[in-house]
Amino acid sequence: MAVKALPMVRQRGVCCGLPDVDATWASGTADLMKALADPTRLTMIASLWKAKAPICICDFTAGLALSQPTISHHMAKLKEIGLVESEKRGIWIYYRLRANLAPTTRRVLAQLIS
Amino acid sequence: MAVKALPMVRQRGVCCGLPDVDATWASGTADLMKALADPTRLTMIASLWKAKAPICICDFTAGLALSQPTISHHMAKLKEIGLVESEKRGIWIYYRLRANLAPTTRRVLAQLIS
DNA sequence: CATACCCATCGACGATTGTGGATGGATTCG
DNA sequence: CGAATCCATCCACAATCGTCGATGGGTATG
């Protein structure tokens, strides 16, 4: 990647413009990053990604060294952002990666996990 | 992507194993996500990515609607994680994307920004 | 029906984060 | 040298976050 050099001359008190960055994009992308900015949630997402199958909440509760309310809280956050969806089966609730994830989101996850 | 079906039978009180997810990976990736989990820092990174050239801190201070200490604080965080590096030129300090970013990090940014 | 299990929600707590005012070092210009 | 500009650091404050105990609803088993 070609990187331009530093500008040779510059006036004091005069600043240059920045490349256009859409504020809506920044806000939305930050929300996605926030959802992924925790080791527990990242482990959950990676587990679902690798398993290629729905996983019961109880398996996370048993497998991760955290209390049941904490596990539930993290999964709720992932669901709220739209990364996962759930399905009830008897007394168990299974979570899976959302079927129609945004292509960008899916590619980001692929890069992060694989 | 083929997604397996839900298990038909399940015993109460018996939980299944989870796919192996490396704890070090989760921790490190979470740190990267945390660094990107803010609209201001995301805007900074996208600006540097698009500009393909070093940008002076003063340009961020002038362009973003935040105080100078806040801008400095955000950029310090990006530098601490190793996403950007800086170069001093007179009274100005220029920041640019780190030259030898981890390939994974670079690809994630490419997916997020482009 | 009574018990056991699964899970979401609530409330509380300490820890972390985003923000900006004040300060001071560094550098350049007149 | 004195003034102005650029920038990092320190300090304080409100807001958000991660965590867990307690609680209660829902569901299956005996």
mmCIF file of C-alpha atoms (C1' of nucleotides) in Angstrom:
data_model
loop_
_atom_site.group_PDB
_atom_site.id
_atom_site.type_symbol
_atom_site.label_atom_id
_atom_site.label_comp_id
_atom_site.label_asym_id
_atom_site.label_seq_id
_atom_site.Cartn_x
_atom_site.Cartn_y
_atom_site.Cartn_z
ATOM 1 C CA MET A 1 0.000 0.000 0.000
ATOM 2 C CA ALA A 2 1.480 3.311 -1.091
ATOM 3 C CA VAL A 3 1.592 5.841 1.705
ATOM 4 C CA LYS A 4 2.046 9.480 0.862
ATOM 5 C CA ALA A 5 4.816 11.453 2.514
ATOM 6 C CA LEU A 6 4.374 14.137 5.117
ATOM 7 C CA PRO A 7 3.542 17.633 3.871
ATOM 8 C CA MET A 8 6.702 19.714 3.775
ATOM 9 C CA VAL A 9 5.219 23.060 4.698
ATOM 10 C CA ARG A 10 2.417 23.888 7.041
ATOM 11 C CA GLN A 11 0.990 27.101 8.441
ATOM 12 C CA ARG A 12 0.415 27.499 12.123
ATOM 13 C CA GLY A 13 -3.216 27.747 13.095
ATOM 14 C CA VAL A 14 -4.411 26.420 9.765
ATOM 15 C CA CYS A 15 -5.764 22.895 9.681
ATOM 16 C CA CYS A 16 -6.568 20.672 6.751
ATOM 17 C CA GLY A 17 -9.722 18.767 6.025
ATOM 18 C CA LEU A 18 -10.218 15.112 6.786
ATOM 19 C CA PRO A 19 -11.467 12.401 4.433
ATOM 20 C CA ASP A 20 -15.230 12.071 4.595
ATOM 21 C CA VAL A 21 -16.275 9.460 7.146
ATOM 22 C CA ASP A 22 -19.992 8.862 7.499
ATOM 23 C CA ALA A 23 -21.141 9.431 11.085
ATOM 24 C CA THR A 24 -23.913 6.861 10.736
ATOM 25 C CA TRP A 25 -21.402 4.272 9.617
ATOM 26 C CA ALA A 26 -19.131 5.090 12.551
ATOM 27 C CA SER A 27 -21.955 4.818 15.039
ATOM 28 C CA GLY A 28 -23.314 1.560 13.670
ATOM 29 C CA THR A 29 -19.919 -0.046 13.299
ATOM 30 C CA ALA A 30 -18.983 0.996 16.830
ATOM 31 C CA ASP A 31 -22.101 -0.780 18.085
ATOM 32 C CA LEU A 32 -20.990 -3.973 16.352
ATOM 33 C CA MET A 33 -17.488 -3.644 17.778
ATOM 34 C CA LYS A 34 -18.904 -3.073 21.258
ATOM 35 C CA ALA A 35 -20.865 -6.295 20.981
ATOM 36 C CA LEU A 36 -17.637 -8.114 20.141
ATOM 37 C CA ALA A 37 -15.478 -6.262 22.672
ATOM 38 C CA ASP A 38 -15.685 -8.911 25.368
ATOM 39 C CA PRO A 39 -13.883 -12.269 25.616
ATOM 40 C CA THR A 40 -16.998 -14.105 26.768
ATOM 41 C CA ARG A 41 -19.184 -12.853 23.931
ATOM 42 C CA LEU A 42 -16.373 -13.478 21.483
ATOM 43 C CA THR A 43 -16.081 -17.041 22.736
ATOM 44 C CA MET A 44 -19.816 -17.499 22.336
ATOM 45 C CA ILE A 45 -19.776 -16.219 18.769
ATOM 46 C CA ALA A 46 -16.749 -18.323 17.878
ATOM 47 C CA SER A 47 -18.385 -21.415 19.373
ATOM 48 C CA LEU A 48 -21.537 -20.886 17.347
ATOM 49 C CA TRP A 49 -19.468 -20.183 14.255
ATOM 50 C CA LYS A 50 -17.384 -23.323 14.612
ATOM 51 C CA ALA A 51 -20.197 -25.607 15.727
ATOM 52 C CA LYS A 52 -22.284 -24.678 12.692
ATOM 53 C CA ALA A 53 -25.187 -25.741 14.880
ATOM 54 C CA PRO A 54 -27.433 -24.268 17.553
ATOM 55 C CA ILE A 55 -26.028 -24.437 21.074
ATOM 56 C CA CYS A 56 -28.008 -24.591 24.288
ATOM 57 C CA ILE A 57 -27.490 -21.827 26.815
ATOM 58 C CA CYS A 58 -26.926 -24.470 29.465
ATOM 59 C CA ASP A 59 -23.823 -25.628 27.604
ATOM 60 C CA PHE A 60 -22.352 -22.154 27.824
ATOM 61 C CA THR A 61 -23.297 -21.946 31.482
ATOM 62 C CA ALA A 62 -21.541 -25.249 32.088
ATOM 63 C CA GLY A 63 -18.549 -24.534 29.879
ATOM 64 C CA LEU A 64 -17.694 -20.946 30.745
ATOM 65 C CA ALA A 65 -16.616 -20.060 34.249
ATOM 66 C CA LEU A 66 -19.345 -17.520 34.837
ATOM 67 C CA SER A 67 -22.668 -17.401 36.605
ATOM 68 C CA GLN A 68 -25.870 -18.191 34.784
ATOM 69 C CA PRO A 69 -27.192 -14.603 34.907
ATOM 70 C CA THR A 70 -23.948 -13.348 33.409
ATOM 71 C CA ILE A 71 -24.108 -15.842 30.552
ATOM 72 C CA SER A 72 -27.711 -14.888 29.928
ATOM 73 C CA HIS A 73 -26.827 -11.221 29.989
ATOM 74 C CA HIS A 74 -24.063 -11.604 27.401
ATOM 75 C CA MET A 75 -26.219 -13.682 25.099
ATOM 76 C CA ALA A 76 -29.026 -11.134 25.364
ATOM 77 C CA LYS A 77 -26.603 -8.477 24.228
ATOM 78 C CA LEU A 78 -25.600 -10.515 21.191
ATOM 79 C CA LYS A 79 -29.263 -11.053 20.388
ATOM 80 C CA GLU A 80 -30.100 -7.389 20.812
ATOM 81 C CA ILE A 81 -27.463 -6.449 18.244
ATOM 82 C CA GLY A 82 -28.832 -9.073 15.895
ATOM 83 C CA LEU A 83 -25.852 -11.401 15.827
ATOM 84 C CA VAL A 84 -27.710 -14.404 17.163
ATOM 85 C CA GLU A 85 -31.257 -15.702 17.282
ATOM 86 C CA SER A 86 -32.862 -18.199 19.631
ATOM 87 C CA GLU A 87 -35.281 -21.079 19.531
ATOM 88 C CA LYS A 88 -37.002 -22.755 22.411
ATOM 89 C CA ARG A 89 -37.159 -26.526 22.663
ATOM 90 C CA GLY A 90 -38.758 -27.842 25.806
ATOM 91 C CA ILE A 91 -36.983 -26.336 28.755
ATOM 92 C CA TRP A 92 -33.903 -25.592 26.663
ATOM 93 C CA ILE A 93 -33.196 -22.516 24.616
ATOM 94 C CA TYR A 94 -30.867 -22.893 21.671
ATOM 95 C CA TYR A 95 -28.938 -20.020 20.151
ATOM 96 C CA ARG A 96 -27.435 -19.854 16.704
ATOM 97 C CA LEU A 97 -25.811 -17.238 14.496
ATOM 98 C CA ARG A 98 -28.500 -15.193 12.808
ATOM 99 C CA ALA A 99 -29.327 -16.672 9.441
ATOM 100 C CA ASN A 100 -29.250 -13.504 7.364
ATOM 101 C CA LEU A 101 -26.290 -11.675 8.830
ATOM 102 C CA ALA A 102 -25.159 -8.610 6.909
ATOM 103 C CA PRO A 103 -22.472 -9.710 4.442
ATOM 104 C CA THR A 104 -19.993 -7.285 5.935
ATOM 105 C CA THR A 105 -20.637 -8.617 9.420
ATOM 106 C CA ARG A 106 -20.231 -12.181 8.230
ATOM 107 C CA ARG A 107 -16.941 -11.383 6.533
ATOM 108 C CA VAL A 108 -15.635 -9.597 9.599
ATOM 109 C CA LEU A 109 -16.459 -12.607 11.742
ATOM 110 C CA ALA A 110 -14.806 -14.890 9.208
ATOM 111 C CA GLN A 111 -11.624 -12.834 9.419
ATOM 112 C CA LEU A 112 -11.683 -12.715 13.194
ATOM 113 C CA ILE A 113 -12.391 -16.366 13.829
ATOM 114 C CA SER A 114 -10.802 -18.280 10.977
ATOM 115 C CA MET B 1 -23.431 -22.548 5.081
ATOM 116 C CA ALA B 2 -24.941 -25.806 6.294
ATOM 117 C CA VAL B 3 -26.354 -25.552 9.773
ATOM 118 C CA LYS B 4 -27.019 -28.722 11.682
ATOM 119 C CA ALA B 5 -30.421 -29.338 13.187
ATOM 120 C CA LEU B 6 -31.286 -29.253 16.861
ATOM 121 C CA PRO B 7 -30.615 -32.430 18.850
ATOM 122 C CA MET B 8 -33.802 -34.400 19.252
ATOM 123 C CA VAL B 9 -33.189 -35.823 22.683
ATOM 124 C CA ARG B 10 -31.483 -34.347 25.662
ATOM 125 C CA GLN B 11 -31.062 -35.346 29.267
ATOM 126 C CA ARG B 12 -31.809 -32.922 32.021
ATOM 127 C CA GLY B 13 -28.809 -31.891 34.017
ATOM 128 C CA VAL B 14 -26.387 -33.116 31.382
ATOM 129 C CA CYS B 15 -24.621 -30.534 29.266
ATOM 130 C CA CYS B 16 -22.570 -30.960 26.123
ATOM 131 C CA GLY B 17 -19.108 -29.703 25.366
ATOM 132 C CA LEU B 18 -18.378 -26.551 23.400
ATOM 133 C CA PRO B 19 -16.059 -26.180 20.423
ATOM 134 C CA ASP B 20 -12.559 -25.280 21.542
ATOM 135 C CA VAL B 21 -12.038 -21.537 21.608
ATOM 136 C CA ASP B 22 -8.619 -20.325 22.638
ATOM 137 C CA ALA B 23 -8.792 -18.005 25.635
ATOM 138 C CA THR B 24 -5.739 -16.059 24.504
ATOM 139 C CA TRP B 25 -7.335 -15.459 21.142
ATOM 140 C CA ALA B 26 -10.540 -14.264 22.806
ATOM 141 C CA SER B 27 -8.697 -11.890 25.079
ATOM 142 C CA GLY B 28 -6.525 -10.430 22.368
ATOM 143 C CA THR B 29 -9.335 -10.091 19.870
ATOM 144 C CA ALA B 30 -11.513 -8.447 22.506
ATOM 145 C CA ASP B 31 -8.774 -5.867 23.037
ATOM 146 C CA LEU B 32 -8.772 -5.076 19.337
ATOM 147 C CA MET B 33 -12.562 -4.815 19.300
ATOM 148 C CA LYS B 34 -12.470 -2.512 22.325
ATOM 149 C CA ALA B 35 -10.089 -0.205 20.523
ATOM 150 C CA LEU B 36 -12.551 -0.019 17.618
ATOM 151 C CA ALA B 37 -15.660 0.188 19.788
ATOM 152 C CA ASP B 38 -15.946 3.961 19.661
ATOM 153 C CA PRO B 39 -17.233 6.184 16.834
ATOM 154 C CA THR B 40 -14.441 8.702 17.296
ATOM 155 C CA ARG B 41 -11.648 6.147 17.131
ATOM 156 C CA LEU B 42 -13.380 4.437 14.236
ATOM 157 C CA THR B 43 -13.541 7.748 12.386
ATOM 158 C CA MET B 44 -9.850 8.310 13.041
ATOM 159 C CA ILE B 45 -8.907 4.886 11.725
ATOM 160 C CA ALA B 46 -11.130 5.271 8.667
ATOM 161 C CA SER B 47 -9.641 8.693 7.956
ATOM 162 C CA LEU B 48 -6.115 7.345 8.114
ATOM 163 C CA TRP B 49 -7.117 4.358 5.996
ATOM 164 C CA LYS B 50 -8.734 6.486 3.296
ATOM 165 C CA ALA B 51 -6.146 9.242 3.303
ATOM 166 C CA LYS B 52 -3.338 6.744 2.769
ATOM 167 C CA ALA B 53 -1.174 9.425 4.337
ATOM 168 C CA PRO B 54 -0.199 10.649 7.790
ATOM 169 C CA ILE B 55 -2.626 13.070 9.386
ATOM 170 C CA CYS B 56 -1.829 15.735 11.943
ATOM 171 C CA ILE B 57 -3.547 15.552 15.313
ATOM 172 C CA CYS B 58 -4.557 19.179 14.912
ATOM 173 C CA ASP B 59 -6.656 18.214 11.892
ATOM 174 C CA PHE B 60 -8.617 15.770 14.008
ATOM 175 C CA THR B 61 -8.975 18.362 16.735
ATOM 176 C CA ALA B 62 -10.326 20.812 14.180
ATOM 177 C CA GLY B 63 -12.502 18.326 12.316
ATOM 178 C CA LEU B 64 -14.091 16.342 15.115
ATOM 179 C CA ALA B 65 -16.408 18.061 17.582
ATOM 180 C CA LEU B 66 -14.420 17.111 20.663
ATOM 181 C CA SER B 67 -11.913 18.762 22.941
ATOM 182 C CA GLN B 68 -8.191 18.466 22.312
ATOM 183 C CA PRO B 69 -7.532 16.271 25.385
ATOM 184 C CA THR B 70 -10.261 13.887 24.272
ATOM 185 C CA ILE B 71 -8.819 13.612 20.769
ATOM 186 C CA SER B 72 -5.382 13.043 22.236
ATOM 187 C CA HIS B 73 -6.754 10.424 24.594
ATOM 188 C CA HIS B 74 -8.437 8.463 21.803
ATOM 189 C CA MET B 75 -5.365 8.547 19.605
ATOM 190 C CA ALA B 76 -3.203 7.390 22.508
ATOM 191 C CA LYS B 77 -5.476 4.410 22.888
ATOM 192 C CA LEU B 78 -5.115 3.512 19.227
ATOM 193 C CA LYS B 79 -1.368 3.844 19.549
ATOM 194 C CA GLU B 80 -1.265 1.734 22.701
ATOM 195 C CA ILE B 81 -3.014 -1.126 20.892
ATOM 196 C CA GLY B 82 -0.572 -0.769 18.037
ATOM 197 C CA LEU B 83 -2.995 0.342 15.343
ATOM 198 C CA VAL B 84 -1.238 3.630 14.641
ATOM 199 C CA GLU B 85 2.214 5.107 14.969
ATOM 200 C CA SER B 86 3.299 8.717 15.184
ATOM 201 C CA GLU B 87 6.020 10.968 13.872
ATOM 202 C CA LYS B 88 6.912 14.418 15.059
ATOM 203 C CA ARG B 89 7.552 17.224 12.590
ATOM 204 C CA GLY B 90 8.191 20.577 14.181
ATOM 205 C CA ILE B 91 5.313 21.366 16.488
ATOM 206 C CA TRP B 92 3.057 18.946 14.680
ATOM 207 C CA ILE B 93 2.610 15.262 15.339
ATOM 208 C CA TYR B 94 1.473 13.101 12.468
ATOM 209 C CA TYR B 95 -0.272 9.777 12.909
ATOM 210 C CA ARG B 96 -0.551 7.002 10.400
ATOM 211 C CA LEU B 97 -1.722 3.412 10.345
ATOM 212 C CA ARG B 98 1.045 1.187 11.621
ATOM 213 C CA ALA B 99 3.153 -0.072 8.764
ATOM 214 C CA ASN B 100 3.302 -3.745 9.693
ATOM 215 C CA LEU B 101 -0.199 -4.370 10.941
ATOM 216 C CA ALA B 102 -1.078 -7.990 11.554
ATOM 217 C CA PRO B 103 -2.605 -9.379 8.343
ATOM 218 C CA THR B 104 -5.769 -10.339 10.180
ATOM 219 C CA THR B 105 -6.131 -6.860 11.621
ATOM 220 C CA ARG B 106 -5.589 -5.316 8.200
ATOM 221 C CA ARG B 107 -8.217 -7.548 6.618
ATOM 222 C CA VAL B 108 -10.705 -6.786 9.373
ATOM 223 C CA LEU B 109 -10.213 -3.063 8.834
ATOM 224 C CA ALA B 110 -10.579 -3.537 5.106
ATOM 225 C CA GLN B 111 -13.908 -5.286 5.627
ATOM 226 C CA LEU B 112 -15.121 -2.669 8.060
ATOM 227 C CA ILE B 113 -14.144 0.416 6.100
ATOM 228 C CA SER B 114 -14.364 -0.522 2.451
ATOM 229 C "C1'" DC C 1 -49.254 -32.002 42.775
ATOM 230 C "C1'" DA C 2 -44.482 -31.501 44.204
ATOM 231 C "C1'" DT C 3 -39.934 -31.377 42.766
ATOM 232 C "C1'" DA C 4 -36.175 -30.324 39.802
ATOM 233 C "C1'" DC C 5 -34.258 -28.020 36.106
ATOM 234 C "C1'" DC C 6 -33.684 -24.139 32.622
ATOM 235 C "C1'" DC C 7 -33.583 -19.408 31.863
ATOM 236 C "C1'" DA C 8 -34.682 -14.251 31.907
ATOM 237 C "C1'" DT C 9 -35.035 -10.293 34.797
ATOM 238 C "C1'" DC C 10 -34.047 -7.249 38.623
ATOM 239 C "C1'" DG C 11 -31.093 -4.856 41.837
ATOM 240 C "C1'" DA C 12 -26.611 -3.762 43.496
ATOM 241 C "C1'" DC C 13 -21.760 -3.371 43.443
ATOM 242 C "C1'" DG C 14 -17.018 -2.197 41.840
ATOM 243 C "C1'" DA C 15 -14.429 -1.328 37.609
ATOM 244 C "C1'" DT C 16 -13.815 0.789 33.338
ATOM 245 C "C1'" DT C 17 -14.690 4.401 29.984
ATOM 246 C "C1'" DG C 18 -15.595 8.914 27.593
ATOM 247 C "C1'" DT C 19 -15.284 13.586 28.338
ATOM 248 C "C1'" DG C 20 -13.270 18.164 29.280
ATOM 249 C "C1'" DG C 21 -10.791 21.868 32.260
ATOM 250 C "C1'" DA C 22 -6.288 22.972 33.861
ATOM 251 C "C1'" DT C 23 -1.460 22.611 33.425
ATOM 252 C "C1'" DG C 24 3.101 22.342 31.469
ATOM 253 C "C1'" DG C 25 6.635 20.976 28.075
ATOM 254 C "C1'" DA C 26 8.180 21.670 23.295
ATOM 255 C "C1'" DT C 27 8.651 24.386 19.247
ATOM 256 C "C1'" DT C 28 8.342 28.247 16.166
ATOM 257 C "C1'" DC C 29 7.671 33.073 14.913
ATOM 258 C "C1'" DG C 30 8.298 38.054 15.470
ATOM 259 C "C1'" DC D 1 13.122 37.001 24.786
ATOM 260 C "C1'" DG D 2 7.965 36.975 24.745
ATOM 261 C "C1'" DA D 3 3.917 35.293 22.593
ATOM 262 C "C1'" DA D 4 1.488 31.877 20.221
ATOM 263 C "C1'" DT D 5 0.664 27.246 18.725
ATOM 264 C "C1'" DC D 6 0.632 22.210 19.247
ATOM 265 C "C1'" DC D 7 0.217 18.393 22.147
ATOM 266 C "C1'" DA D 8 0.416 15.013 26.175
ATOM 267 C "C1'" DT D 9 -0.664 14.402 30.922
ATOM 268 C "C1'" DC D 10 -3.191 14.881 35.196
ATOM 269 C "C1'" DC D 11 -7.499 15.208 37.627
ATOM 270 C "C1'" DA D 12 -12.362 14.864 38.272
ATOM 271 C "C1'" DC D 13 -16.984 13.527 37.065
ATOM 272 C "C1'" DA D 14 -20.950 11.153 35.035
ATOM 273 C "C1'" DA D 15 -22.147 7.168 32.410
ATOM 274 C "C1'" DT D 16 -21.646 2.628 31.013
ATOM 275 C "C1'" DC D 17 -20.253 -2.129 31.771
ATOM 276 C "C1'" DG D 18 -19.304 -6.828 33.752
ATOM 277 C "C1'" DT D 19 -20.540 -9.554 37.400
ATOM 278 C "C1'" DC D 20 -23.426 -12.107 40.645
ATOM 279 C "C1'" DG D 21 -27.195 -13.153 44.260
ATOM 280 C "C1'" DA D 22 -32.020 -13.343 44.533
ATOM 281 C "C1'" DT D 23 -36.319 -14.042 42.438
ATOM 282 C "C1'" DG D 24 -39.925 -15.917 39.561
ATOM 283 C "C1'" DG D 25 -41.959 -17.899 35.387
ATOM 284 C "C1'" DG D 26 -41.991 -21.935 32.418
ATOM 285 C "C1'" DT D 27 -41.524 -26.941 31.609
ATOM 286 C "C1'" DA D 28 -40.761 -31.712 32.272
ATOM 287 C "C1'" DT D 29 -40.468 -35.736 35.509
ATOM 288 C "C1'" DG D 30 -41.996 -38.760 39.215
#
